[in-house]
Coordinates of C-alpha atoms in Angstrom, one line a residue:
M1160 CA 65.2 60.0 -49.1
K1161 CA 65.4 58.0 -46.5
Y1162 CA 65.2 58.1 -42.9
R1163 CA 66.8 56.3 -40.0
I1164 CA 65.8 55.8 -36.4
T1165 CA 68.1 57.2 -34.4
F1166 CA 67.9 56.5 -30.1
P1167 CA 69.0 58.8 -27.7
S1168 CA 72.3 58.1 -25.8
R1169 CA 72.1 58.0 -22.0
P1170 CA 74.8 57.9 -20.0
G1171 CA 75.8 54.6 -18.9
G1172 CA 74.7 54.0 -23.0
G1173 CA 75.7 49.8 -23.4
A1174 CA 73.4 47.1 -22.0
R1175 CA 71.5 49.9 -20.1
G1176 CA 70.6 51.4 -23.0
W1177 CA 69.4 48.5 -25.1
G1178 CA 67.1 47.2 -22.0
E1179 CA 65.4 50.7 -22.1
V1180 CA 64.7 50.1 -26.1
L1181 CA 63.4 46.4 -24.9
L1182 CA 61.0 47.7 -22.3
W1183 CA 60.1 50.0 -24.5
L1184 CA 59.2 47.8 -27.4
L1185 CA 57.3 45.5 -25.3
G1186 CA 54.8 47.5 -23.5
G1187 CA 54.3 48.9 -27.0
G1188 CA 53.4 45.6 -28.2
A1189 CA 51.6 44.9 -25.2
L1190 CA 49.5 48.0 -26.2
V1191 CA 48.7 47.2 -29.2
L1192 CA 47.5 43.7 -28.6
T1193 CA 45.1 45.2 -25.4
V1194 CA 43.5 47.7 -28.0
F1195 CA 43.0 44.5 -30.3
G1196 CA 41.7 42.2 -27.9
L1197 CA 39.0 45.5 -26.9
T1198 CA 38.4 45.7 -30.7
F1199 CA 38.0 42.1 -31.3
Y1200 CA 35.7 41.0 -28.3
M1201 CA 33.8 44.6 -28.8
A1202 CA 32.7 43.3 -32.6
M1203 CA 31.9 40.1 -31.4
K1204 CA 29.5 41.7 -28.8
V1205 CA 27.7 43.6 -31.6
E1206 CA 28.1 40.2 -33.6
M1207 CA 26.5 38.4 -31.1
R1208 CA 23.9 40.8 -30.1
S1209 CA 22.9 41.1 -33.7
T1210 CA 22.0 37.0 -33.9
E1211 CA 19.9 36.6 -30.9
V1212 CA 16.2 37.0 -30.8
M1213 CA 12.8 37.6 -27.8
V1214 CA 11.8 34.2 -26.9
P1215 CA 8.0 34.7 -27.8
E1216 CA 5.5 33.3 -24.4
L1217 CA 4.4 30.2 -26.1
T1218 CA 2.2 28.7 -22.7
G1219 CA -1.3 28.0 -23.4
L1220 CA -0.9 27.1 -27.6
S1221 CA -0.8 24.6 -29.3
M1222 CA 1.9 22.9 -31.3
E1223 CA 0.7 24.5 -34.5
E1224 CA 0.4 28.2 -32.8
A1225 CA 4.1 27.6 -31.0
N1226 CA 5.6 26.7 -34.5
A1227 CA 3.6 29.5 -36.2
K1228 CA 5.2 32.6 -33.5
A1229 CA 9.0 30.4 -32.6
S1230 CA 9.9 29.7 -36.6
P1231 CA 10.0 32.9 -37.8
L1232 CA 12.7 33.5 -35.5
G1233 CA 15.0 30.9 -36.0
L1234 CA 14.1 28.5 -32.8
V1235 CA 13.1 25.1 -32.7
L1236 CA 10.8 23.9 -31.2
Q1237 CA 11.6 20.4 -28.8
V1238 CA 8.5 18.8 -26.8
A1239 CA 10.4 17.4 -23.5
D1240 CA 7.6 15.9 -21.3
R1241 CA 3.4 15.3 -21.5
R1242 CA 2.0 15.7 -17.9
H1243 CA -1.4 16.2 -16.7
D1244 CA -3.2 19.4 -15.9
P1245 CA -7.2 19.8 -15.5
R1246 CA -5.9 23.8 -15.8
V1247 CA -5.1 23.2 -19.5
A1248 CA -6.2 21.8 -22.5
S1249 CA -5.1 18.6 -23.7
G1250 CA -2.3 19.2 -26.9
R1251 CA -1.5 22.8 -25.7
V1252 CA 1.9 23.7 -23.9
L1253 CA 2.0 23.6 -20.6
Q1254 CA 5.4 24.9 -19.6
Q1255 CA 8.6 26.5 -21.4
Q1256 CA 12.2 26.8 -21.2
P1257 CA 13.3 29.1 -21.6
A1258 CA 10.4 31.5 -20.4
G1259 CA 8.9 33.9 -22.8
G1260 CA 10.5 37.2 -22.7
S1261 CA 14.5 35.6 -22.3
R1262 CA 17.0 36.1 -24.8
V1263 CA 18.8 33.3 -26.9
R1264 CA 20.3 33.0 -30.2
E1265 CA 18.7 31.6 -33.5
G1266 CA 18.9 28.4 -33.7
R1267 CA 18.3 27.7 -30.1
K1268 CA 16.3 24.9 -29.1
L1269 CA 13.1 25.8 -26.5
K1270 CA 11.9 23.0 -24.5
L1271 CA 8.2 22.4 -24.4
V1272 CA 6.1 20.4 -21.7
L1273 CA 2.4 20.0 -23.1
S1274 CA -0.7 19.3 -21.2
L1275 CA -2.2 15.9 -21.4
G1276 CA -5.4 17.7 -19.7
G1277 CA -7.5 16.4 -17.0
R1278 CA -6.3 13.0 -15.3
V1279 CA -9.1 10.5 -16.3
L1280 CA -9.7 7.7 -13.2
T1281 CA -11.6 4.3 -13.8
V1282 CA -13.8 3.3 -11.0
P1283 CA -12.8 0.8 -8.9
D1284 CA -14.8 -2.4 -8.5
L1285 CA -15.4 -2.4 -4.4
V1286 CA -18.2 -4.8 -4.2
G1287 CA -16.8 -7.8 -1.4
E1288 CA -15.4 -5.0 0.2
A1289 CA -15.0 -3.9 3.8
D1290 CA -16.8 -0.3 4.0
R1291 CA -14.2 1.3 6.0
A1292 CA -11.6 0.3 4.3
V1293 CA -12.7 1.6 0.4
E1294 CA -12.5 5.2 1.9
I1295 CA -9.4 5.0 2.7
R1296 CA -8.5 3.4 -1.0
L1297 CA -10.7 5.5 -2.4
R1298 CA -8.8 9.0 -1.5
Q1299 CA -6.0 7.4 -2.4
D1300 CA -7.0 6.8 -6.4
G1301 CA -8.1 10.6 -6.4
F1302 CA -12.1 9.3 -5.7
A1303 CA -14.1 10.7 -2.4
P1304 CA -16.1 8.8 -0.8
G1305 CA -20.0 9.7 -1.8
D1306 CA -23.1 8.5 0.4
H1307 CA -23.7 5.2 2.3
A1308 CA -26.3 3.3 3.2
R1309 CA -27.4 0.3 5.3
V1310 CA -29.3 -2.6 4.6
G1311 CA -29.9 -6.3 6.4
S1312 CA -28.2 -9.2 3.7
R1313 CA -27.8 -12.9 4.4
D1314 CA -25.2 -13.7 2.0
A1315 CA -22.4 -10.7 3.0
P1316 CA -21.1 -9.9 6.1
S1317 CA -21.6 -6.6 8.3
G1318 CA -20.0 -4.0 6.7
S1319 CA -19.2 -5.3 3.3
I1320 CA -20.0 -3.5 0.4
L1321 CA -23.0 -5.3 -1.8
A1322 CA -23.7 -2.4 -5.1
Q1323 CA -21.4 0.9 -5.8
V1324 CA -22.5 4.4 -8.0
P1325 CA -20.5 4.5 -10.6
P1326 CA -20.1 0.8 -11.7
P1327 CA -17.0 -0.5 -12.0
G1328 CA -14.7 0.1 -14.3
S1329 CA -17.1 3.7 -15.6
P1330 CA -14.6 6.9 -16.5
G1331 CA -14.7 9.4 -13.4
V1332 CA -12.4 12.9 -13.4
P1333 CA -10.1 12.9 -10.1
N1334 CA -12.5 13.9 -7.2
T1335 CA -15.7 11.7 -7.9
R1336 CA -17.6 10.7 -5.0
V1337 CA -18.4 7.0 -5.4
H1338 CA -21.6 6.2 -3.4
R1339 CA -21.8 2.8 -1.4
L1340 CA -24.9 0.1 -0.5
V1341 CA -23.4 -1.8 2.6
S1342 CA -25.0 -5.0 4.9
S1343 CA -25.2 -4.7 8.2
G1344 CA -25.0 -8.5 8.0
P1345 CA -28.1 -11.0 8.4
P1346 CA -31.7 -8.6 9.5
D1347 CA -33.1 -10.0 12.8
L1348 CA -36.1 -12.3 13.1
A1349 CA -39.1 -10.7 14.0
W1350 CA -42.1 -12.0 15.5
V1351 CA -45.3 -11.1 16.0
M1352 CA -46.5 -9.7 19.5
P1353 CA -49.0 -11.9 20.7
D1354 CA -52.0 -11.1 23.6
L1355 CA -51.1 -11.4 27.2
I1356 CA -54.1 -9.3 28.7
G1357 CA -56.2 -11.9 30.9
R1358 CA -53.4 -14.1 31.5
P1359 CA -51.8 -14.8 34.7
R1360 CA -48.4 -12.8 35.6
D1361 CA -46.3 -16.0 36.6
Q1362 CA -48.0 -17.6 33.2
V1363 CA -46.6 -14.8 31.1
E1364 CA -43.4 -14.7 32.8
R1365 CA -42.3 -18.5 32.2
W1366 CA -43.5 -17.1 28.4
L1367 CA -41.0 -14.5 28.5
E1368 CA -38.3 -16.8 30.3
A1369 CA -39.0 -19.6 27.6
T1370 CA -39.0 -17.0 24.3
R1371 CA -36.2 -15.5 25.4
F1372 CA -37.8 -12.3 25.8
R1373 CA -36.3 -9.5 28.3
R1374 CA -38.8 -8.4 31.0
G1375 CA -38.7 -5.2 31.7
P1376 CA -40.9 -3.6 35.0
V1377 CA -43.9 -4.9 36.0
R1378 CA -46.7 -2.4 37.3
T1379 CA -49.2 -2.8 38.9
I1380 CA -52.5 -0.8 39.2
R1381 CA -55.7 -1.1 41.2
A1382 CA -58.1 -3.2 38.1
P1383 CA -61.7 -2.9 39.1
G1384 CA -63.1 -6.4 37.8
E1385 CA -59.5 -8.4 37.7
P1386 CA -58.7 -10.5 39.6
P1387 CA -54.8 -9.7 41.6
G1388 CA -52.1 -11.1 38.9
T1389 CA -53.8 -10.7 36.0
V1390 CA -51.9 -8.7 32.8
V1391 CA -54.2 -5.6 32.0
G1392 CA -51.5 -4.1 30.0
Q1393 CA -48.6 -4.6 27.6
L1394 CA -45.6 -3.0 25.5
P1395 CA -45.2 -3.8 22.9
L1396 CA -48.9 -3.9 22.2
A1397 CA -50.1 -7.0 21.1
G1398 CA -49.7 -7.2 16.3
Y1399 CA -46.9 -5.5 16.5
P1400 CA -43.3 -6.5 15.7
I1401 CA -41.0 -8.0 18.7
R1402 CA -37.4 -8.8 18.0
R1403 CA -34.8 -11.0 20.3
N1404 CA -33.9 -9.0 23.4
D1405 CA -36.5 -6.3 23.1
I1406 CA -38.2 -5.1 26.1
V1407 CA -41.9 -6.6 26.9
E1408 CA -43.3 -4.2 30.0
L1409 CA -46.7 -5.5 31.7
T1410 CA -49.2 -3.5 33.9
V1411 CA -50.5 -5.8 36.2
A1412 CA -53.6 -5.9 38.3
R1413 CA -53.0 -5.8 42.2

């Protein structure tokens, strides 16, 4: 049996009729292409969905543990960086990209940042340096200024560091306290205060002027049996140490 396709004739026929037929064919072709495109898109989407996996959470794991979780999913681990972090032990995953819980295709590379653990510092050599400048340097290097004590030294200028704890080159961690022994300069010379009791006031004052000790206020009191102008009291007392520019106070009989 043979079939023939016929098209209805319309008034006007001719070129106008064939134009309508052509439009009908083009419209049908466009519909077919649209349906095919949608079908292909949905098929590809289903196919891609079937090859996606969920990224496991790897932070805090060792590389061996991370590989054990990533390899069965077809994911490849790549170490992108290493950083110090005292909260995460050395060699364990500090960060990951993409994050855990994301969906990616099989074969995707996961970039990891591994921890180097807490930063290990080396205590600097501070001996001979000025104590004020050293406090700034310690903070910049990650240390904390500790206690400091002062002691006289004839060999080091005032304010310079004589010794330190921990010693130079010792390992440390951030905020380790560094204690210093600081020079206060040459120690003051001290003499033994002589006994001035019973000496005339003018003689004692000439002695104070010659030795450059400072004369303090002079008190006068009634001292029966002592000639007027005789020293009957003194500060510092006889036998006590006295240093340059110390004040000497006298009590004199009137």
